[in-house]
Short mmCIF file of C-alpha atoms and ligand atoms in Angstrom, two decimals:
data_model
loop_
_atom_site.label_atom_id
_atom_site.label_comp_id
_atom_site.label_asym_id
_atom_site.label_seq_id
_atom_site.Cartn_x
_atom_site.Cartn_y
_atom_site.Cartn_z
CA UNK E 27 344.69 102.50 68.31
CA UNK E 28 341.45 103.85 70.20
CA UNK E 29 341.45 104.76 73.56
CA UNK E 30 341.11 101.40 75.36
CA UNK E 31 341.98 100.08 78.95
CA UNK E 32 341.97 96.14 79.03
CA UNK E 33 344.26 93.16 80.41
CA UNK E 34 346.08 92.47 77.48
CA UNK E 35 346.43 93.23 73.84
CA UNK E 36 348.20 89.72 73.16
CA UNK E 37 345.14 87.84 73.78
CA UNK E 38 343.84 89.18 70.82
CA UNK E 39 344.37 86.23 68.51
CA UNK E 40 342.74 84.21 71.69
CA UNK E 41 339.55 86.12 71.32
CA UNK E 42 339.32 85.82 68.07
CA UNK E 43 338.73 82.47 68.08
CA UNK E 44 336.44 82.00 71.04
CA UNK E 45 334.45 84.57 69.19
CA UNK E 46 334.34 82.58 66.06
CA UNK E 47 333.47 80.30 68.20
CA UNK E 48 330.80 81.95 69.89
CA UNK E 49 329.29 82.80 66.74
CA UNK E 50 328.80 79.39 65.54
CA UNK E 51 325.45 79.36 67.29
CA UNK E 52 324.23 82.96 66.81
CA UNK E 53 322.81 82.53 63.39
CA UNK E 54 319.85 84.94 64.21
CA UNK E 55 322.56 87.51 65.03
CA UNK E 56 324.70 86.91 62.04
CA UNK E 57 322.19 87.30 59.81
CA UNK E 58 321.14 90.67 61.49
CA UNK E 59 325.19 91.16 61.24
CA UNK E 60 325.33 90.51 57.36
CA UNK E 61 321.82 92.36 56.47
CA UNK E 62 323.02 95.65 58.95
CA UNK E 63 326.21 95.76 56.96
CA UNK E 64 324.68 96.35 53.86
CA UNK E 65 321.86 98.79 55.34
CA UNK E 66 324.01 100.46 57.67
CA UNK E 67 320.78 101.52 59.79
CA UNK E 68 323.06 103.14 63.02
CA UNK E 69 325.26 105.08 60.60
CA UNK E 70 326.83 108.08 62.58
CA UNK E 71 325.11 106.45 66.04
CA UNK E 72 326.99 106.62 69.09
CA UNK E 73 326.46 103.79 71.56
CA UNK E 74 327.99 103.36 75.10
CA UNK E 75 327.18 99.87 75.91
CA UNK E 76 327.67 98.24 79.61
CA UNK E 77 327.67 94.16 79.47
CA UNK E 78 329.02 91.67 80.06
CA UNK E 79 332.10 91.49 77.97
CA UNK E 80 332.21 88.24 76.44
CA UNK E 81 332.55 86.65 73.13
CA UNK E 82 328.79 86.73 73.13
CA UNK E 83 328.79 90.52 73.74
CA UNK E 84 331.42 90.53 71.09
CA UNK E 85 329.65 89.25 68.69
CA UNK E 86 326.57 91.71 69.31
CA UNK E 87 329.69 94.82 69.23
CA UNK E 88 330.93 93.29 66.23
CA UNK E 89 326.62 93.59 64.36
CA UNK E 90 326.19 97.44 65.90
CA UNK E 91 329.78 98.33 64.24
CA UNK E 92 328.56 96.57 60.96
CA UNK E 93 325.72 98.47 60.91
CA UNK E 94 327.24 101.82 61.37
CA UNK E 95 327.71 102.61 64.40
CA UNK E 96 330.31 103.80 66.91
CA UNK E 97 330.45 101.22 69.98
CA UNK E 98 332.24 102.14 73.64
CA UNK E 99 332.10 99.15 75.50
CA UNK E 100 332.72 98.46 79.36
CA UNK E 101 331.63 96.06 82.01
CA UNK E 102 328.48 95.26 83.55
CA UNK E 103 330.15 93.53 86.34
CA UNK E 104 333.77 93.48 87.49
CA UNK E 105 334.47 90.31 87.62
CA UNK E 106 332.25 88.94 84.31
CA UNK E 107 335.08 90.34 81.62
CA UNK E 108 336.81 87.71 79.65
CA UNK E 109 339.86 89.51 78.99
CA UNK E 110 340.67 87.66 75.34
CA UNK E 111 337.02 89.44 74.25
CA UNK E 112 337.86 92.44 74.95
CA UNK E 113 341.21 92.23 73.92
CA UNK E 114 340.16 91.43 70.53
CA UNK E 115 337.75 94.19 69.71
CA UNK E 116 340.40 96.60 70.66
CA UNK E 117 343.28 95.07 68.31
CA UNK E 118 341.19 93.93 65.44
CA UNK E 119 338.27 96.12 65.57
CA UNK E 120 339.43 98.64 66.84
CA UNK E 121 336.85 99.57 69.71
CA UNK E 122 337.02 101.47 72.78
CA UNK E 123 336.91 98.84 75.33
CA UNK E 124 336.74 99.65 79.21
CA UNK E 125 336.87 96.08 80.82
CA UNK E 126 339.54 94.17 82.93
CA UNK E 127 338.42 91.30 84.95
CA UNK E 128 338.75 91.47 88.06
CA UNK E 129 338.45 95.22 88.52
CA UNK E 130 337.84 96.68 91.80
CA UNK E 131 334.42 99.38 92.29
CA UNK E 132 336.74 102.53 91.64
CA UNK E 133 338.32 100.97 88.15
CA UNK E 134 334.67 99.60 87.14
CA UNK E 135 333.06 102.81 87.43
CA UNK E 136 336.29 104.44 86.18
CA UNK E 137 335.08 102.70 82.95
CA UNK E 138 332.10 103.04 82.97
CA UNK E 139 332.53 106.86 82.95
CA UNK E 140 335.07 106.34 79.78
CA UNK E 141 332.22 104.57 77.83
CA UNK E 142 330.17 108.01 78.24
CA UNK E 143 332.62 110.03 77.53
CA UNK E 144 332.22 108.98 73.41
CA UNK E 145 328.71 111.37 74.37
CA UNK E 146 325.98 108.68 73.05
CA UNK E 147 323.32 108.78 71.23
CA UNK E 148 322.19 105.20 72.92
CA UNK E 149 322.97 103.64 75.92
CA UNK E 150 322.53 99.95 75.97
CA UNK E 151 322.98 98.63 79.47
CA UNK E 152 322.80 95.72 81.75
CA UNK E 153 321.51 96.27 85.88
CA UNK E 154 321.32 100.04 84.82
CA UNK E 155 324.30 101.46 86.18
CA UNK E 156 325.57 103.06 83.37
CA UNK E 157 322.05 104.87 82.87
CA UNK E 158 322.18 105.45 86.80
CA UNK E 159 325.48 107.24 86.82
CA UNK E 160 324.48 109.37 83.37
CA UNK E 161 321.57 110.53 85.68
CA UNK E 162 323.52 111.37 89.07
CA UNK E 163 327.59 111.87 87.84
CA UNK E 164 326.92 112.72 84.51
CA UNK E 165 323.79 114.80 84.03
CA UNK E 166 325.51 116.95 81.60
CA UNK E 167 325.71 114.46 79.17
CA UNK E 168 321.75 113.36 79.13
CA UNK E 169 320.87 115.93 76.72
CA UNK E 170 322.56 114.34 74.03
CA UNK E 171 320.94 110.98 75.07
CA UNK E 172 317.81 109.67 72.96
CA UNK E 173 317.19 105.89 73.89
CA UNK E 174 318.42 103.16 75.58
CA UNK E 175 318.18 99.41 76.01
CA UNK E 176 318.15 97.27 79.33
CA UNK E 177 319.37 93.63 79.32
CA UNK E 178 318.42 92.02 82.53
CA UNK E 179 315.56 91.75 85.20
CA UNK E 180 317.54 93.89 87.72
CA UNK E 181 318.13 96.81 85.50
CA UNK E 182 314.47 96.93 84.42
CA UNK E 183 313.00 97.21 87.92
CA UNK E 184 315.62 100.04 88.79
CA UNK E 185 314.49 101.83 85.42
CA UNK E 186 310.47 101.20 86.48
CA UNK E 187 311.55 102.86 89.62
CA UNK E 188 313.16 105.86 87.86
CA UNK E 189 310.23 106.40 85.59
CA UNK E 190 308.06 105.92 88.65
CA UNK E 191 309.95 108.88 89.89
CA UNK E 192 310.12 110.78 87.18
CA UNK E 193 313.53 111.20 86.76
CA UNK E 194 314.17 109.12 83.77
CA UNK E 195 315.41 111.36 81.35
CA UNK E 196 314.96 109.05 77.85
CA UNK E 197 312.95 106.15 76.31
CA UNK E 198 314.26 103.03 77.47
CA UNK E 199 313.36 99.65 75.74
CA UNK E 200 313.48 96.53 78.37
CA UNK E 201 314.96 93.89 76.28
CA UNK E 202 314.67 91.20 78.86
CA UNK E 203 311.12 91.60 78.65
CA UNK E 204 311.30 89.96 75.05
CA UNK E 205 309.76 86.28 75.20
CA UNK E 206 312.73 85.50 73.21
CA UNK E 207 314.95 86.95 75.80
CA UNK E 208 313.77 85.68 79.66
CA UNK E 209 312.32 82.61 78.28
CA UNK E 210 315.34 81.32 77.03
CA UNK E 211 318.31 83.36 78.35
CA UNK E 212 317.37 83.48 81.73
CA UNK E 213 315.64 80.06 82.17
CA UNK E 214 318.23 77.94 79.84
CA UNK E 215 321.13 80.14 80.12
CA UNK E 216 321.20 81.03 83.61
CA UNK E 217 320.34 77.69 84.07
CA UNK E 218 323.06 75.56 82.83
CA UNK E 219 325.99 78.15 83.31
CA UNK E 220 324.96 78.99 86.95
CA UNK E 221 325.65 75.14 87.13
CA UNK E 222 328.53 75.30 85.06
CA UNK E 223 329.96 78.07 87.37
CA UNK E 224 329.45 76.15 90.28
CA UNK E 225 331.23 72.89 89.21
CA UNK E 226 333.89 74.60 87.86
CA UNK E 227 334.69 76.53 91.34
CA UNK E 228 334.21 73.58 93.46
CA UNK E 229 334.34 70.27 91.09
CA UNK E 230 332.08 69.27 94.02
CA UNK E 231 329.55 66.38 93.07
CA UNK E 232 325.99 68.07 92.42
CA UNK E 233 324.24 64.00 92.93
CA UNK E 234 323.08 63.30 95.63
CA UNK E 235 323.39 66.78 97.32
CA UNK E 236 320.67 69.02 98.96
CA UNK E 237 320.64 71.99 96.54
CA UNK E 238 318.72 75.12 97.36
CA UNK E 239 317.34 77.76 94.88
CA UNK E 240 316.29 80.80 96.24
CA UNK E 241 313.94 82.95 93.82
CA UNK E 242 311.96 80.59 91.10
CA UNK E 243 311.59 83.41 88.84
CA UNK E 244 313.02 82.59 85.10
CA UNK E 245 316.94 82.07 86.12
CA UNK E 246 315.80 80.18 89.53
CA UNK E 247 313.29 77.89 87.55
CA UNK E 248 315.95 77.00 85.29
CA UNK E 249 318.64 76.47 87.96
CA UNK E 250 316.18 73.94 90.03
CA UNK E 251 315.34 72.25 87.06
CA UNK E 252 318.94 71.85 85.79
CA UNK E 253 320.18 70.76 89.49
CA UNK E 254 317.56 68.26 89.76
CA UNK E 255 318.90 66.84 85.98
CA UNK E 256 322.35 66.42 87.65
CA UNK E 257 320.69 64.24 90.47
CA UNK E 258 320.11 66.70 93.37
CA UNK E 259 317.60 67.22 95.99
CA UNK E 260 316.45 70.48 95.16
CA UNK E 261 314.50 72.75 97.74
CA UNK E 262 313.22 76.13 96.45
CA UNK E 263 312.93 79.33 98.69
CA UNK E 264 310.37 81.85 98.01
CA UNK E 265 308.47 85.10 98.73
CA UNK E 266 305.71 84.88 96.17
CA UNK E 267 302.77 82.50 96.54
CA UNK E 268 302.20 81.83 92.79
CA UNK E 269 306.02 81.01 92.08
CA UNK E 270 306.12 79.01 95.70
CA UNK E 271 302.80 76.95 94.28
CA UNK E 272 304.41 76.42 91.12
CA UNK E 273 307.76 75.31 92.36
CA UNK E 274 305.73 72.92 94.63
CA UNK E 275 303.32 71.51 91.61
CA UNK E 276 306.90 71.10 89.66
CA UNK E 277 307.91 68.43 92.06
CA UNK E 278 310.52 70.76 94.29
CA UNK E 279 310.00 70.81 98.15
CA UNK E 280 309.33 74.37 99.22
CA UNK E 281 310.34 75.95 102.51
CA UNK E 282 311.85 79.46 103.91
CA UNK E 283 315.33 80.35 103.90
CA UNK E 284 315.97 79.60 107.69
CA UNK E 285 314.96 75.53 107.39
CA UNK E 286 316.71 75.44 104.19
CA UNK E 287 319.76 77.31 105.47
CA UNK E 288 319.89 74.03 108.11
CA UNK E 289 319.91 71.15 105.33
CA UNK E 290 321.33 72.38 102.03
CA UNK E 291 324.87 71.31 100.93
CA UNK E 292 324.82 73.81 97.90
CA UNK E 293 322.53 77.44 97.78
CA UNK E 294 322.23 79.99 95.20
CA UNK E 295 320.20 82.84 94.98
CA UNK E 296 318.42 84.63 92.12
CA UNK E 297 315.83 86.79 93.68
CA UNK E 298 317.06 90.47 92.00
CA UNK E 299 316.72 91.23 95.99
CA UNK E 300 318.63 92.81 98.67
CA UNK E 301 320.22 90.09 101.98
CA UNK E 302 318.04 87.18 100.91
CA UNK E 303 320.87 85.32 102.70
CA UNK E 304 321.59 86.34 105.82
CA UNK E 305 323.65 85.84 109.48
CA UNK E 306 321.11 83.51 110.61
CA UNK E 307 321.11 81.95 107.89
CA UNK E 308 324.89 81.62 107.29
CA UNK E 309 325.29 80.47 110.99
CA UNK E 310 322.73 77.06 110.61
CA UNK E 311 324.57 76.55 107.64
CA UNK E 312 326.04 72.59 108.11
CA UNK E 313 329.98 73.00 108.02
CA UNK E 314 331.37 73.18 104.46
CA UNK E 315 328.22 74.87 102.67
CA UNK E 316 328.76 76.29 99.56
CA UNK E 317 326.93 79.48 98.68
CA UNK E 318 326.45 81.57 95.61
CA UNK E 319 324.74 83.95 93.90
CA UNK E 320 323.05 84.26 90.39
CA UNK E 321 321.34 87.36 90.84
CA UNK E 322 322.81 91.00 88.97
CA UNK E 323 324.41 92.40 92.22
CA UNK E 324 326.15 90.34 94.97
CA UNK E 325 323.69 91.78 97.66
CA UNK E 326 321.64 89.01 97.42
CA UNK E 327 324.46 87.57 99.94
CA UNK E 328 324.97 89.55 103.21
CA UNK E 329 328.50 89.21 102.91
CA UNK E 330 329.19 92.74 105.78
CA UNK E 331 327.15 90.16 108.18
CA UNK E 332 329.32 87.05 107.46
CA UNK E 333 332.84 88.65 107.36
CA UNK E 334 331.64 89.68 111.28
CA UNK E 335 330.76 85.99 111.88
CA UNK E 336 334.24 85.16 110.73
CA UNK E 337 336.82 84.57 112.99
CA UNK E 338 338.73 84.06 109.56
CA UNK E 339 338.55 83.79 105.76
CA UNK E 340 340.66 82.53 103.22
CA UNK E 341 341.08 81.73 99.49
CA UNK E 342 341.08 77.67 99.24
CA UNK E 343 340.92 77.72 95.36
CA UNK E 344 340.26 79.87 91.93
CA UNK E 345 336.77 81.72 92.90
CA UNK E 346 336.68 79.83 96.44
CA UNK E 347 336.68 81.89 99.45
CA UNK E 348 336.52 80.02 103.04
CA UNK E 349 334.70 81.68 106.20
CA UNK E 350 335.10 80.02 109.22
CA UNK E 351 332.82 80.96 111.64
CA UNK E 352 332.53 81.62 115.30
CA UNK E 353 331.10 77.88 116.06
CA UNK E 354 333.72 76.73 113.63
CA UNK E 355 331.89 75.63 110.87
CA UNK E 356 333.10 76.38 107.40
CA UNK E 357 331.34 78.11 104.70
CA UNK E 358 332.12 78.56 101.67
CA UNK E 359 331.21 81.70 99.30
CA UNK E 360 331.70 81.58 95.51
CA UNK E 361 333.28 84.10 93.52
CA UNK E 362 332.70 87.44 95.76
CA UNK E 363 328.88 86.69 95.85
CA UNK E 364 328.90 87.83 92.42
CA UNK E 365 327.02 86.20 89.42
CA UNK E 366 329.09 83.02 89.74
CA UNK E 367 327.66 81.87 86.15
CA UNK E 368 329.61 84.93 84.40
CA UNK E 369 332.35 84.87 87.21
CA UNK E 370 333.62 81.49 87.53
CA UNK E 371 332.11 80.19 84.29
CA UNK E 372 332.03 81.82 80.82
CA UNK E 373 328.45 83.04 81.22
CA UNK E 374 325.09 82.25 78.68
CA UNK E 375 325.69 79.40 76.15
CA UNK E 376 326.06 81.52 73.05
CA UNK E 377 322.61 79.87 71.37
CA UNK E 378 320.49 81.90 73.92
CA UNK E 379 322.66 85.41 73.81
CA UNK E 380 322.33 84.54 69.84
CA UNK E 381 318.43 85.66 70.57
CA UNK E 382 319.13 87.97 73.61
CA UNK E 383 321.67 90.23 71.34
CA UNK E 384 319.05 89.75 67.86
CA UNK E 385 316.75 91.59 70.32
CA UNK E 386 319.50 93.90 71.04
CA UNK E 387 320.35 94.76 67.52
CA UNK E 388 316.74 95.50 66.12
CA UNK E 389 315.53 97.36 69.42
CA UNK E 390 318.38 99.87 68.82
CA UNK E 391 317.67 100.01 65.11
CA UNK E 392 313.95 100.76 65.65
CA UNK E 393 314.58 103.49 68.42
CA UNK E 394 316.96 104.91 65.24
CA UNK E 395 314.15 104.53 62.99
CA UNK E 396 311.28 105.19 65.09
CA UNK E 397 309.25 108.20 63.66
CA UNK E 398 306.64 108.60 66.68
CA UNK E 399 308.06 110.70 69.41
CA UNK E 400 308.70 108.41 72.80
CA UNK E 401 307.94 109.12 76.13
CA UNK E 402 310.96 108.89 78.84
CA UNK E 403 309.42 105.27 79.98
CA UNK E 404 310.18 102.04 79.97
CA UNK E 405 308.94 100.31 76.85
CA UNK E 406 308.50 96.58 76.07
CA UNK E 407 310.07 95.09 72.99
CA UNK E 408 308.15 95.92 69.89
CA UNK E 409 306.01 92.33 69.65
CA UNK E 410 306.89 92.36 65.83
CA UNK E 411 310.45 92.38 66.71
CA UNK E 412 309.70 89.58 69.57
CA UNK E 413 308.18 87.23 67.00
CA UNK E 414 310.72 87.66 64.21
CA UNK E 415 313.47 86.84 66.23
CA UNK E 416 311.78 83.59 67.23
CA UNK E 417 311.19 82.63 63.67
CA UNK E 418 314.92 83.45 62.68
CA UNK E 419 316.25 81.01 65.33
CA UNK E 420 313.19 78.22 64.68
CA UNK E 421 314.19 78.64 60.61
CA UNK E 422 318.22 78.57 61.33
CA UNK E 423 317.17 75.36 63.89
CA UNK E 424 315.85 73.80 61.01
CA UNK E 425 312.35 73.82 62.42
CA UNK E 426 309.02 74.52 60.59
CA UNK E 427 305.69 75.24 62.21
CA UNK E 428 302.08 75.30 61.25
CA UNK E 429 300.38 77.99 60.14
CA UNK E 430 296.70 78.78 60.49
CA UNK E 431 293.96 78.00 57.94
CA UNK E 432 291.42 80.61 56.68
CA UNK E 433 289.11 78.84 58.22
CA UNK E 434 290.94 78.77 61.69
CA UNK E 435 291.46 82.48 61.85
CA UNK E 436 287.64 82.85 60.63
CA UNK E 437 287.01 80.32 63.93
CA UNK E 438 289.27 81.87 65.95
CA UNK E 439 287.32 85.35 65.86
CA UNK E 440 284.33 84.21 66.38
CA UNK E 441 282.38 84.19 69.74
CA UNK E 442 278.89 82.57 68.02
CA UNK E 443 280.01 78.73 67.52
CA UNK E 444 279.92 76.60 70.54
CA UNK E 445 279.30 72.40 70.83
N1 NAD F 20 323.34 85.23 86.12
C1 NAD F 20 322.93 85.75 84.99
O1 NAD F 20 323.60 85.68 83.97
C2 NAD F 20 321.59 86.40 84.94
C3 NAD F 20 320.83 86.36 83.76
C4 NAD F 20 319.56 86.95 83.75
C5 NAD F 20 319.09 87.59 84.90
N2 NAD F 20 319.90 87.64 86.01
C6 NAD F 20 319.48 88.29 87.25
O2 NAD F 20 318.91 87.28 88.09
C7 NAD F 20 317.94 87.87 88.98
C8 NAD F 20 316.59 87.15 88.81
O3 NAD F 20 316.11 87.35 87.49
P1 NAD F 20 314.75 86.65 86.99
O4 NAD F 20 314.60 87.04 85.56
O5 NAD F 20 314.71 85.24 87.38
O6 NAD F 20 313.70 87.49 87.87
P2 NAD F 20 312.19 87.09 88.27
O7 NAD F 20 311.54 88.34 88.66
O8 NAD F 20 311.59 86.24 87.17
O9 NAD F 20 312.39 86.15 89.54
C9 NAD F 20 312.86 86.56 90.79
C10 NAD F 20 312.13 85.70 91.83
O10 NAD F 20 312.74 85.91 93.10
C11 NAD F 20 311.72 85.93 94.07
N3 NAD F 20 312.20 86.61 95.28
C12 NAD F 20 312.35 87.95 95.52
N4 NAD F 20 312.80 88.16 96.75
C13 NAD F 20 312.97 86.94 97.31
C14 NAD F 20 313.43 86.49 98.58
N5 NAD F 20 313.79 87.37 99.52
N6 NAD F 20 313.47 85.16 98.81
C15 NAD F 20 313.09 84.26 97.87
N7 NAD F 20 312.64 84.64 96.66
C16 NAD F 20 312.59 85.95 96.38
C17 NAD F 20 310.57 86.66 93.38
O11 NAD F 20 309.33 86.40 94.01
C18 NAD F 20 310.66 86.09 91.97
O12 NAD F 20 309.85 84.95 91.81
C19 NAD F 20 317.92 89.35 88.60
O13 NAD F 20 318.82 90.03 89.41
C20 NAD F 20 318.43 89.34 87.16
O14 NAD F 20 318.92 90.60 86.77
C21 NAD F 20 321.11 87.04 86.07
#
C-alpha cells in the first residue's frame, strides 16, 4: 500500500465504477491514455498534482501513470474530493492520494505538503496553492522542480503575479488558457454543474426566479445562459465595460451589485475576486436569498462580514447554511461559499474535463520533451497542442469539417484582390 490519507478504502469498488463511468465521455483522453502507455513519454517523472479529486481527475491520474509516471495527488479544494475517487486510485492503483472531503485548512494543506514530499519533477496545480506553498513553506524543494501546469483562471493570475515579481522559480504552462479548455470547461462546465450544485442544495425552483450572476467572464457567461434555459430572470453584475456591454447585447439586464442585492432570489459569483458580495449587500438581500459562489476561493463571499450580521446561523440541510440577520431576514449561503458546482454537485460533466485533462496530459509531455530551455514564466498552451485536442474530440464526436482549398489558402494570403 502507498502512503495515502483518504475517507475510506471500501469505496474503492464505488470509484471504480463512477470512473468507468466518467470515462465514457473522455475519448480524447483515452486515446492519449492508450497511445502514452505504449510510449511511456513521463517514464521516471515525478508529478505532485493538486485538483480536484474526482473521477474526472481520476481518469487524467490514471493517463500520467500509463505513461510512466509517478502521480501524488491531493486536493485543490477541501470540500471538492469525492471520496470513492480517491479511494480507488489508492486500492487499485495504487497512488498516493492526499484528499478527504470535507477537510478543514490545517488537514488540506497537511496534504498538500504530503503531495511534495514525493520531490517532483512537475507540479500540476489548480488556484496555485500547491506552487504557492513550494515557494514560501517549501523552498527547499524548488530546485528539483522543472515545470508545472495551472488548471484554472484563479491560479493563472496568481502565477502572472509571481512572474511579475520575479519570484517564480519554474516554467509554468496555463492550461486554462487552451481554447479547448475555458471555452468549453468553464463556459459549459461551470455552467451546467454550478446549476446542478445549486438545485441539488436547495431543490428550489430556478423558473420564474430573479437569478443574479456576478462576473460574465467564461464560467459567469455560461451560468447566465444556463439559468435563463431553466426559465429565470437573469441580471448580470459587472466591473468591466466590454463584458457589461456584452451581457447587455446577450439579452441579460445589467446593474451593480447593490440594486441586484435588493431583487435577486438566487446569486452566484464568479469574478476570481476578493468580497464581491458584501454586508451591504447581504443586508438588502429579500428574506430567504440564496447565495453562492463559483469562483476558485470562497472570498468572493464576505462571509467574516455576514457571520457579524448574524444574530444566528444554522445548518437547514446537506450544504445549506441559514444566517439570520439583525432585521431578521434569512439568508441563505451554499456550501461554505465554496465552489458550490464541485461542493454540492459532482463538478465538470466529464465531456469537457475529457478536453481540459487531454490538455493536461500533452502539456506535461511536451515540458518532458521540450528541448529549448524555458524561462520561469507563464506560458500559453503550445497552439499545436490546442488544435489537436479539438480535432480528437470533433473526430471521436463523429464530426467532420472542411478543409481549405489551394486556392483558398492562395486567397487567403493575399492583400492584392479586392471587388
Ligand atoms: N467552479 C468551477 O469549477 C470553476 C471552473 C473554472 C474556473 N473557475 C473559477 O471561476 C472564476 C472565474 O473564472 P473565469 O474563467 O470566468 O474568469 P474570467 O476572467 O473570464 O471572468 C471573470 C469576470 O469577473 C469580472 N469581475 C471581476 N471582479 C468583479 C466584481 N467585483 N464584480 C463583478 N464582476 C467582476 C471580470 O471583469 C471578468 O469579466 C475564477 O476564480 C476561476 O478560477 C471555477
Amino acid at each position: 500500500m502507498p502512503d495515502f490519507d483518504v475517507k475510506d478504502l471500501g469505496l474503492a469498488k464505488q470509484g471504480r465504477d463512477r470512473t468507468e463511468w466518467a470515462e465514457k465521455s473522455m475519448p480524447v483522453l483515452r486515446q492519449i491514455r492508450e497511445r502514452f502507455a505504449k510510449e511511456k513519454p513521463l517514464s521516471g517523472v515525478k508529478i505532485a498534482a493538486c485538483l480536484h479529486v474526482t473521477t474526472e481527475t481520476a481518469n487524467l491520474a490514471v493517463t500520467l501513470a500509463a505513461g510512466g509516471a509517478e502521480v501524488a495527488l491531493c486536493a485543490s479544494n477541501p470540500l471538492s474530493t469525492q471520496d470513492a475517487a480517491a479511494a480507488f486510485l489508492v486500492k487499485e492503483h495504487g497512488m498516493k492520494v492526499y484528499a478527504v472531503k470535507g477537510e478543514d485548512n490545517k488537514v488540506y494543506y497537511r496534504h498538500l505538503n504530503q503531495a511534495l514530499d514525493i520531490a517532483p519533477m512537475v507540479t500540476m496545480d489548480d488556484g496555485a496553492d500547491l506552487v504557492n506553498t513550494l515557494h514560501s513553506a517549501r523552498k527547499e524543494m524548488i530546485g528539483g522542480v522543472k515545470f508545472g501546469t495551472e488548471e484554472t483562471t484563479t491560479g493563472v493570475i496568481r502565477l502572472r503575479a509571481m512572474a511579475k515579481d520575479g519570484v517564480l522559480a519554474y516554467p509554468i504552462i496555463a492550461v486554462n488558457d487552451a481554447n479547448t479548455k475555458h471555452m468549453f470547461d468553464n463556459r459549459y462546465g461551470t455552467g451546467q454543474s454550478t446549476i446542478d450544485g445549486m438545485i441539488r442544495a436547495t431543490n428550489r425552483l430556478i423558473a420564474g426566479s430573479t437569478f443574479v450572476v456576478a462576473g460574465y467572464g467564461w464560467c459567469g457567461r455560461g451560468l447566465a445562459e444556463r439559468a435563463r434555459g431553466l426559465g429565470a430572470h437573469v441580471v448580470v453584475c459587472e466591473v468591466d465595460p466590454l463584458k457589461a456591454l456584452e451581457a447587455t447585447m446577450d439579452g441579460f439586464r445589467v446593474m451593480p451589485i447593490s440594486e441586484a442585492a435588493t431583487i435577486g432570489d438566487f446569486f452566484c459569483t464568479l469574478t476570481g475576486d476578493i468580497h464581491v458580495v458584501r454586508a451591504e449587500h447581504f443586508l438588502a438581500m429579500k428574506d430567504g436569498a440564496i447565495v453562492a459562489n463559483s469562483g476558485h476561493f470562497n472570498v468572493e463571499l464576505d462571509l467574516d462580514a455576514l457571520e457579524k450580521l448574524a444574530s444566528s446561523r444554522r445548518k437547514v440541510r446537506d450544504f445549506v447554511e441559514e444566517y439570520t440577520l439583525g432585521n431578521g431576514r434569512r439568508v441563505y449561503v451554499l456550501a461554505e461559499g465554496r465552489l458550490v458546482n464541485l461542493s454540492a454537485a459532482e463538478g465538470h460533466p466529464s465531456a469537457v474535463m475529457d478536453m481540459s485533462f487531454a490538455n493536461q496530459s500533452l502539456c506535461v509531455e511536451w515540458l518532458v520533451n521540450s528541448r529549448e530551455a524555458l524561462e520561469k514564466k507563464v506560458y500559453t498552451v503550445p497552439r499545436e497542442i490546442d488544435e489537436a485536442v479539438a480535432m480528437l474530440k470533433l473526430a471521436a464526436m463523429g464530426i467532420r469539417i472542411d478543409a481549405l482549398t489551394e486556392e483558398q489558402k492562395a486567397y487567403l494570403e493575399r492583400w492584392d484582390l479586392g471587388t
